[in-house]
Rosetta silent file (secondary structure, phi, psi, omega in degrees, C-alpha in Angstrom):
SEQUENCE: XXXXXXXXXXXXXXXXXXXXXXXXXXXXXXXXXXXXXXXXXXXXXXXXXXXXXXXXXXXXXXXXXXXXXXXXXXXXXXXXXXXXXXXXXXXXXXXXXXXXXXXXXXXXXXXXXXXXXXXXXXXXXXXXXXXXXXXXXXXXXXXXXXXXXXXXXXXXXXXXXXXXXXXXXXXXXXXXXXXXXXXXXXXXXXXXXXXXXXXXXXXXXXXXXXXXXXXXXXXXXXXXXXXXXXXXXXXXXXXXXXXXXXXX
SCORE:     score description
SCORE:     0.000 S_00000001
   1 L     0.000  159.851 -171.387  166.505   75.356  175.197 S_00000001
   2 L   -82.065  172.506 -170.163  165.751   78.298  177.116 S_00000001
   3 H   -75.194  -30.480  162.947  161.946   78.847  178.372 S_00000001
   4 H   -34.112  -59.152  148.667  161.311   81.230  175.566 S_00000001
   5 H   -36.104  -73.332  163.775  162.299   79.115  173.174 S_00000001
   6 H   -28.709  -63.766 -176.577  160.095   76.309  174.748 S_00000001
   7 H   -42.235  -54.007  177.601  157.370   78.598  174.633 S_00000001
   8 H   -54.126  -54.629  173.667  157.533   79.336  171.014 S_00000001
   9 H   -16.867  -55.453 -169.151  157.882   75.758  170.370 S_00000001
  10 H   -67.617  -40.742 -164.546  154.398   75.346  171.986 S_00000001
  11 H   -80.663  -31.161  172.558  152.777   78.344  170.111 S_00000001
  12 H   -59.913  -58.883  157.065  153.984   77.037  166.742 S_00000001
  13 L   -60.854    0.038 -164.499  152.186   74.002  167.182 S_00000001
  14 H   -77.894  -21.593 -173.204  149.439   74.486  169.051 S_00000001
  15 H   -69.821  -38.638  171.096  146.985   75.256  165.862 S_00000001
  16 H   -67.342  -43.485  157.043  147.788   71.622  164.801 S_00000001
  17 H   -35.019  -61.117  178.054  147.340   70.172  168.234 S_00000001
  18 H   -62.992  -66.823  165.555  143.850   71.662  168.410 S_00000001
  19 H    -8.430  -73.687 -176.970  143.040   70.395  165.198 S_00000001
  20 H   -84.772   14.384  155.212  143.423   66.714  166.307 S_00000001
  21 H   -53.276  -67.965 -154.880  141.912   67.767  169.437 S_00000001
  22 H   -61.057  -36.036 -172.974  139.032   68.580  167.657 S_00000001
  23 L   -73.835  -12.512 -153.427  139.183   65.175  165.148 S_00000001
  24 L  -136.151  -15.913 -169.908  140.045   62.539  167.716 S_00000001
  25 L    80.105   13.328  169.684  139.604   64.111  171.538 S_00000001
  26 L   -90.130  143.566 -175.957  143.087   64.007  172.510 S_00000001
  27 L   -86.779  138.923 -168.121  143.724   66.917  174.333 S_00000001
  28 H   -51.983  -44.211  178.637  146.313   69.437  172.605 S_00000001
  29 H   -47.555  -35.942 -166.506  148.222   70.165  175.807 S_00000001
  30 H   -85.207  -37.129  153.826  148.974   66.507  176.029 S_00000001
  31 H   -28.902  -64.907 -169.046  149.735   66.536  172.123 S_00000001
  32 H   -80.614  -27.374 -175.093  152.405   69.354  172.492 S_00000001
  33 H   -81.707  -32.528 -168.979  153.976   68.065  175.879 S_00000001
  34 H   -73.945  -25.442 -167.146  154.691   64.665  174.488 S_00000001
  35 H   -83.985  -40.814  166.652  155.626   66.305  171.156 S_00000001
  36 H   -76.524  -24.471  173.531  158.152   68.200  172.930 S_00000001
  37 H   -90.070    2.444 -166.284  159.660   65.881  175.276 S_00000001
  38 H   -86.483  -28.151 -155.396  159.457   62.863  172.729 S_00000001
  39 H  -119.223   -0.549  166.381  161.425   65.137  170.182 S_00000001
  40 L    93.542    8.911 -159.427  164.076   67.253  172.204 S_00000001
  41 L    68.675   37.818  170.644  162.004   70.428  171.054 S_00000001
  42 L    71.704   29.940  164.231  162.476   69.187  167.685 S_00000001
  43 L  -127.012   33.172  169.511  165.831   68.751  167.764 S_00000001
  44 L   -63.829  161.212 -169.404  166.276   65.170  168.297 S_00000001
  45 H   -63.993  -73.959 -177.289  168.081   63.036  165.336 S_00000001
  46 H   -18.990  -65.185 -162.990  164.481   61.309  164.848 S_00000001
  47 H   -80.310  -13.483 -172.683  162.424   64.625  164.304 S_00000001
  48 H   -83.652  -41.250 -168.421  165.339   66.456  162.182 S_00000001
  49 H   -89.406  -44.094 -167.771  165.964   63.373  159.800 S_00000001
  50 H  -132.013   27.834  179.702  162.500   61.949  159.644 S_00000001
  51 L    51.863   17.205 -172.151  160.043   64.436  161.030 S_00000001
  52 L   -95.222  111.828 -156.769  159.208   61.894  163.646 S_00000001
  53 L   -97.002  -15.768 -177.205  157.955   64.279  166.721 S_00000001
  54 L  -144.489   55.353  175.307  156.898   61.370  168.886 S_00000001
  55 L    28.796   16.287  165.149  159.229   58.544  168.848 S_00000001
  56 L   -50.210  113.041  176.187  156.981   56.260  166.952 S_00000001
  57 E  -107.272 -177.945 -152.264  158.390   53.048  165.615 S_00000001
  58 L   -64.542  145.776  134.066  157.534   51.078  162.771 S_00000001
  59 L   -73.662  168.580 -177.191  154.670   48.465  162.889 S_00000001
  60 H   -54.801  -42.265 -176.387  154.377   45.230  160.882 S_00000001
  61 H   -40.181  -69.115 -166.508  151.776   47.298  159.321 S_00000001
  62 H   -67.562  -46.599  177.239  153.836   50.413  158.256 S_00000001
  63 H   -64.254  -45.578  169.265  156.796   48.109  157.282 S_00000001
  64 H   -40.924  -38.145 -172.093  154.470   45.739  155.245 S_00000001
  65 H   -83.201  -26.852  159.515  153.132   48.776  153.182 S_00000001
  66 L   103.377   24.945 -179.603  156.684   49.588  152.350 S_00000001
  67 L   -92.774  162.715 -165.382  156.572   53.271  153.957 S_00000001
  68 L   -58.381  131.207 -173.519  159.635   55.150  155.063 S_00000001
  69 E  -120.097  175.750  140.046  161.825   53.975  158.035 S_00000001
  70 E  -143.881  170.870 -166.656  165.119   54.718  159.413 S_00000001
  71 E  -104.583  127.690 -179.144  167.577   52.930  161.990 S_00000001
  72 E  -149.133  148.745  160.587  168.347   54.580  165.737 S_00000001
  73 L   -76.649  102.498  174.324  169.495   52.835  168.927 S_00000001
  74 L  -101.331 -123.658  164.593  166.659   52.644  171.647 S_00000001
  75 L   -55.022  -36.243  162.445  165.908   50.014  173.635 S_00000001
  76 L  -125.755  163.190  164.491  167.844   47.750  171.108 S_00000001
  77 L   -60.502  161.283 -179.819  170.230   48.908  168.224 S_00000001
  78 L    25.304   57.427  152.968  169.114   49.645  164.979 S_00000001
  79 E   -77.889  164.299 -163.962  165.398   49.771  165.710 S_00000001
  80 E   -83.813   99.639  167.484  163.090   50.619  162.978 S_00000001
  81 E  -120.033  160.592 -141.992  161.108   54.246  163.420 S_00000001
  82 E   -91.773  126.971  170.568  158.771   55.440  161.254 S_00000001
  83 L  -110.744  162.527 -160.210  159.739   58.705  159.096 S_00000001
  84 L  -132.512  143.019  160.096  157.258   61.454  157.737 S_00000001
  85 L   -79.433   -6.661  171.426  157.119   63.988  155.265 S_00000001
  86 L  -137.393 -176.766  175.136  155.843   66.513  157.559 S_00000001
  87 L   -74.693  -39.651 -150.628  155.214   67.460  161.175 S_00000001
  88 H   -80.124  -30.267  157.772  151.618   67.416  160.252 S_00000001
  89 H   -63.209  -23.193 -171.693  151.840   63.674  159.224 S_00000001
  90 H   -81.002  -61.618 -168.112  153.845   62.872  162.231 S_00000001
  91 H   -60.835  -36.978  159.624  151.031   64.231  164.377 S_00000001
  92 H   -33.882  -67.107 -168.549  148.234   62.633  162.297 S_00000001
  93 H   -50.229  -53.809 -174.615  149.980   59.101  162.683 S_00000001
  94 H   -51.371  -64.588 -178.342  150.305   59.957  166.588 S_00000001
  95 H   -42.089  -26.598 -144.331  146.480   60.780  166.926 S_00000001
  96 H  -107.677  -35.721  171.544  145.516   57.507  164.670 S_00000001
  97 H   -60.170  -46.637 -163.114  147.860   55.464  167.256 S_00000001
  98 H   -75.175  -17.647  172.456  146.556   56.901  170.258 S_00000001
  99 L   -72.093   -7.827 -169.996  143.032   55.601  168.806 S_00000001
 100 L   -75.526  168.740 -177.473  144.258   51.735  168.907 S_00000001
 101 H   -65.911  -15.852  179.093  142.972   49.807  171.387 S_00000001
 102 H   -53.845  -54.871  174.732  145.974   49.995  173.507 S_00000001
 103 H   -75.924   13.712  176.611  145.249   53.519  174.497 S_00000001
 104 L   -53.566  -37.806  170.291  141.473   52.666  175.410 S_00000001
 105 L   -47.973  -69.114 -160.110  142.161   53.542  178.866 S_00000001
 106 H   -71.176  -10.154 -177.552  142.903   57.317  178.085 S_00000001
 107 H   -96.687   18.700  146.642  139.875   58.093  175.733 S_00000001
 108 H   -62.492  -34.172  169.549  137.482   57.172  178.686 S_00000001
 109 L   -61.488  142.670 -171.178  138.928   60.644  179.480 S_00000001
 110 L   -78.146 -165.286 -165.274  137.644   63.902  178.302 S_00000001
 111 L   -93.103  -16.569  178.232  139.502   66.035  175.871 S_00000001
 112 L  -105.834   23.106 -179.155  139.990   68.804  178.942 S_00000001
 113 L  -112.613   64.892 -175.293  141.128   66.069  181.142 S_00000001
 114 H   -78.975   -8.705  176.110  145.054   66.089  180.492 S_00000001
 115 H   -81.326  -55.756  177.831  145.921   64.428  183.792 S_00000001
 116 H   -34.908  -62.709 -172.638  143.657   61.542  182.894 S_00000001
 117 H   -60.608  -33.678 -178.724  145.315   61.289  179.598 S_00000001
 118 H   -68.890  -40.637  157.218  148.714   61.449  180.952 S_00000001
 119 H   -51.113  -48.382  151.737  148.242   58.550  183.247 S_00000001
 120 H   -22.403  -72.335 -173.463  146.519   56.849  180.737 S_00000001
 121 H   -43.563  -60.932 -158.518  150.033   57.085  178.237 S_00000001
 122 H   -46.976  -52.452 -151.118  151.849   56.012  181.298 S_00000001
 123 H   -90.261  -12.507  173.667  149.921   53.088  182.150 S_00000001
 124 L  -109.453   19.323  167.935  149.549   51.640  178.813 S_00000001
 125 L    67.498   50.132  163.767  153.501   51.957  178.090 S_00000001
 126 L   -63.275  -43.859 -159.001  153.715   54.727  175.611 S_00000001
 127 L  -133.022  157.457  167.485  157.070   55.488  177.264 S_00000001
 128 L   -96.583  -30.833  163.545  159.364   53.221  179.961 S_00000001
 129 L   -16.264   96.398 -168.177  160.001   56.281  181.937 S_00000001
 130 L   -77.672    6.007  172.818  157.970   55.659  185.176 S_00000001
 131 L  -114.413   27.425  170.385  157.701   59.316  185.891 S_00000001
 132 H   -42.993  -62.019 -174.137  156.335   60.062  182.099 S_00000001
 133 H   -47.966  -63.018  179.639  152.897   61.310  183.384 S_00000001
 134 H   -73.651    1.787  159.395  154.340   63.522  185.691 S_00000001
 135 H   -59.972  -52.108 -178.990  156.818   64.968  183.193 S_00000001
 136 H   -63.030  -48.388  173.469  153.852   65.546  180.780 S_00000001
 137 H   -58.023  -42.344  177.336  151.629   67.194  183.426 S_00000001
 138 H   -63.604   -3.592 -167.122  154.607   69.366  184.622 S_00000001
 139 H  -105.293  -60.213  177.418  155.221   70.777  180.867 S_00000001
 140 H   -31.959  -59.600 -162.584  151.352   71.426  180.816 S_00000001
 141 L   -95.344  -31.254  171.363  150.937   73.542  183.755 S_00000001
 142 L   -41.331  -60.742 -179.905  154.215   75.126  183.536 S_00000001
 143 L   -97.919   12.601  164.564  153.593   76.759  179.851 S_00000001
 144 L    65.375   25.472  172.645  149.621   76.617  180.434 S_00000001
 145 L   -63.942    1.084  165.549  149.117   74.517  177.951 S_00000001
 146 L   -72.973  -26.931  173.558  145.554   73.381  178.929 S_00000001
 147 H   -33.707  -34.740 -175.969  144.512   76.639  177.494 S_00000001
 148 H   -75.122  -40.377  179.726  144.610   75.215  174.260 S_00000001
 149 H   -48.491  -40.296 -171.250  142.450   72.316  175.386 S_00000001
 150 H   -53.762  -63.345  164.102  139.876   75.211  176.250 S_00000001
 151 H   -36.573  -70.392 -164.873  140.393   76.567  172.986 S_00000001
 152 H   -52.313  -32.965 -127.358  139.908   73.558  170.696 S_00000001
 153 H   -96.168  -39.331  164.147  136.912   72.721  172.999 S_00000001
 154 H   -73.593  -10.845  167.234  135.098   75.971  172.242 S_00000001
 155 L    79.054   10.489  178.647  136.137   76.257  168.568 S_00000001
 156 L  -133.563   91.803 -173.006  137.647   79.598  169.070 S_00000001
 157 L  -128.091  153.822 -179.075  140.980   79.564  168.670 S_00000001
 158 L  -145.718  143.016  177.232  143.878   81.807  166.867 S_00000001
 159 L   -95.741  138.594 -166.464  147.299   80.900  166.677 S_00000001
 160 L   -48.723  -27.631  175.842  149.569   82.358  168.717 S_00000001
 161 L  -138.577 -175.144  165.248  152.275   82.630  166.143 S_00000001
 162 L   -59.574  166.272 -174.682  152.553   81.624  162.608 S_00000001
 163 L   -79.088  174.901 -173.564  151.328   78.259  161.560 S_00000001
 164 L   -99.655  -34.937  165.904  154.016   75.489  161.060 S_00000001
 165 L   -58.707   82.434  164.480  152.605   74.858  157.424 S_00000001
 166 L   102.469  -13.891 -170.555  153.989   77.539  155.171 S_00000001
 167 L    62.664   41.594  148.128  154.283   80.233  157.829 S_00000001
 168 L   -56.667  125.207  157.660  151.046   81.823  157.578 S_00000001
 169 L   -76.787  133.741  176.677  149.402   84.736  159.498 S_00000001
 170 L   -48.277  108.532  171.779  146.033   84.460  161.040 S_00000001
 171 L   -52.488   -7.063  162.261  144.162   86.762  158.701 S_00000001
 172 L  -139.187  127.318 -176.801  141.844   88.601  161.222 S_00000001
 173 L   -77.598  173.525 -177.765  142.788   89.730  164.363 S_00000001
 174 L    85.770 -175.887 -164.101  140.798   89.454  168.024 S_00000001
 175 L  -115.188   -2.542 -176.509  139.790   86.918  170.121 S_00000001
 176 L   -83.933   44.654 -147.164  136.084   86.708  169.130 S_00000001
 177 L  -137.666   93.295 -164.128  136.874   84.514  166.599 S_00000001
 178 E   -90.703  121.195  162.600  135.315   80.793  165.817 S_00000001
 179 E   -74.794   94.982 -173.876  136.730   78.403  163.320 S_00000001
 180 E   -67.818  -24.999  166.272  133.763   77.053  161.563 S_00000001
 181 E  -157.645  117.164 -171.473  135.520   74.219  159.400 S_00000001
 182 L   -68.582  153.307  174.337  138.917   72.933  159.606 S_00000001
 183 L   -73.333  132.576  176.021  141.084   72.114  156.891 S_00000001
 184 L   129.483 -161.182  169.113  141.240   68.097  155.537 S_00000001
 185 L   -57.238  118.207  155.707  138.241   65.663  155.762 S_00000001
 186 L  -167.241  177.378 -153.791  135.056   66.367  157.209 S_00000001
 187 L   -75.355  122.344  157.011  131.234   65.938  157.141 S_00000001
 188 L   -19.254  120.315 -179.271  129.818   68.405  154.396 S_00000001
 189 L   -66.368  -37.404 -169.043  128.163   71.464  156.074 S_00000001
 190 L  -153.713  176.657 -176.755  125.400   71.599  153.322 S_00000001
 191 L   -70.628  127.684  169.594  124.302   69.620  150.040 S_00000001
 192 L    94.377    8.763  175.635  126.932   69.456  147.406 S_00000001
 193 L   -82.065  130.232 -157.728  129.608   70.581  149.845 S_00000001
 194 L   -78.681  164.858 -176.136  133.071   69.141  149.529 S_00000001
 195 L  -106.222   19.610  154.048  134.009   66.577  152.325 S_00000001
 196 L  -150.482   83.073  170.985  137.944   67.497  151.626 S_00000001
 197 L   -34.593  134.701  165.123  138.011   70.828  152.635 S_00000001
 198 L  -111.793   27.760  171.208  141.167   72.849  151.111 S_00000001
 199 L  -155.593 -153.242 -159.354  141.154   75.868  153.479 S_00000001
 200 L  -125.458  104.811 -176.499  140.464   76.963  156.785 S_00000001
 201 E  -110.883  128.044 -144.767  136.736   78.788  157.474 S_00000001
 202 E  -136.104  119.494 -174.435  137.073   81.509  160.185 S_00000001
 203 E  -109.661  109.607 -177.093  133.366   83.078  160.968 S_00000001
 204 L  -112.795 -178.388  166.398  133.845   86.601  162.039 S_00000001
 205 L   -84.132 -178.529 -158.711  131.033   89.615  162.178 S_00000001
 206 L   -66.792  134.319  176.532  130.020   91.720  159.518 S_00000001
 207 L    53.347   48.440  173.503  132.651   94.445  158.244 S_00000001
 208 L   -99.402  124.551  150.632  135.776   92.739  160.468 S_00000001
 209 L   -26.842  126.952 -169.681  138.940   93.500  158.279 S_00000001
 210 L  -140.728  100.254  159.435  140.453   90.406  156.208 S_00000001
 211 L   -94.569  159.085  179.602  144.040   90.702  155.423 S_00000001
 212 L   -66.206  139.679 -156.118  146.226   88.387  153.343 S_00000001
 213 L   -84.016  -29.773  168.648  147.846   85.665  155.548 S_00000001
 214 L  -135.847 -174.984 -165.815  151.443   86.305  153.486 S_00000001
 215 L   -80.754  138.595 -176.214  152.945   88.775  151.191 S_00000001
 216 E   157.400 -177.310 -167.706  151.542   88.332  147.409 S_00000001
 217 E  -127.052  138.712  155.835  149.544   89.805  144.261 S_00000001
 218 E   -67.280  131.264 -171.798  146.011   89.382  143.815 S_00000001
 219 E  -122.168    6.373  175.104  145.174   87.238  141.002 S_00000001
 220 E  -169.078  158.104  172.523  141.295   86.787  140.883 S_00000001
 221 E  -136.811  137.100  159.756  138.334   88.917  142.711 S_00000001
 222 E  -134.525  116.298 -170.301  134.965   87.457  143.054 S_00000001
 223 L  -122.334  102.464  179.685  131.849   89.415  144.644 S_00000001
 224 L  -109.492  115.032 -175.567  128.714   86.749  144.552 S_00000001
 225 L   -63.838  -36.655 -164.274  125.672   87.686  146.436 S_00000001
 226 L   -94.226   23.028  169.864  125.253   83.865  147.066 S_00000001
 227 L  -143.579  170.743 -171.301  128.867   83.504  148.235 S_00000001
 228 L   -83.220  165.755  174.823  131.349   85.559  150.475 S_00000001
 229 L   -75.906  158.315 -176.597  133.132   88.129  148.637 S_00000001
 230 E  -158.063  161.698  164.303  136.628   86.743  148.212 S_00000001
 231 E  -137.410  149.266  178.729  140.234   87.568  146.423 S_00000001
 232 E  -111.983  119.453  177.946  142.639   84.770  145.512 S_00000001
 233 E   -90.588  146.957 -175.057  146.484   85.811  146.297 S_00000001
 234 E  -129.898  111.374 -177.162  149.182   83.765  144.871 S_00000001
 235 E   -77.954  163.949 -158.180  152.228   84.339  147.626 S_00000001
 236 L   -76.577   -8.586  164.677  155.621   84.821  146.840 S_00000001
 237 L  -119.885   52.046  170.877  156.592   81.080  147.013 S_00000001
 238 L    43.453   39.618  171.327  153.958   80.347  144.853 S_00000001
 239 L  -109.403  165.724  175.196  151.021   79.065  146.764 S_00000001
 240 E   -90.396  139.294  150.437  147.396   80.152  146.170 S_00000001
 241 E  -149.512  154.373  174.395  144.881   80.862  148.762 S_00000001
 242 E  -102.963  124.263  163.377  141.500   82.662  148.643 S_00000001
 243 E   -90.048  138.100 -177.063  141.324   85.282  151.143 S_00000001
 244 E   -96.896  162.646  179.695  137.660   85.913  151.949 S_00000001
 245 L   -94.340 -175.812 -154.905  135.865   89.080  152.376 S_00000001
 246 L  -118.451   48.727 -163.965  133.724   89.882  155.496 S_00000001
 247 L  -109.380  140.448 -177.081  130.288   88.969  154.274 S_00000001
 248 L  -119.005    0.000    0.000  128.238   87.022  156.516 S_00000001
């Protein structure tokens, strides 16, 4: 894979990796480097057929719960590897795996200590390659992936390209953007707020232009002094998103 294509791979999944860093403390750079190495840049059979981007084998619990898997030759013939419905699920399972006791040494490192995490992963036996940590660090430093660690720590990031889930563009421009609430489970910021957030909240200065994140048509408009101005846009693929206004 050419360097420009590799860079595009990292940019494509950066937002998801930064979300995982904010949830679990795993450096986004390490997630991205592992993802690339383990999946061959997304071209491996595991990744193409089962969305398995991290080479994760089935645990007893995975098999006992009846979750999907496929057989692939690895250290031994016909080993069972996890299958996922999406890249997001693959990344989420990877993060949960690293929260286990086997990787406790990694979690002693900060989320901006990619070198410490790389060494910890090798010592814990994530891969049999004796140069695994050096390969992770080389990918991170060659492509500047540690910048995503800093962005996630600051809560101040914007995807460099479309996001992987659905192909949406960021609805606002500029570098001074703060993501105040991510998609998925969260602690409710105010009484009565949902703990299962169905969007991404982005704080920008009053008057900032907000554009639709994909082509579509406006199906509802809301102007409420108690809430942000918003428009609901139904996109071409049938997906419906609320595009917020610039009220603060």
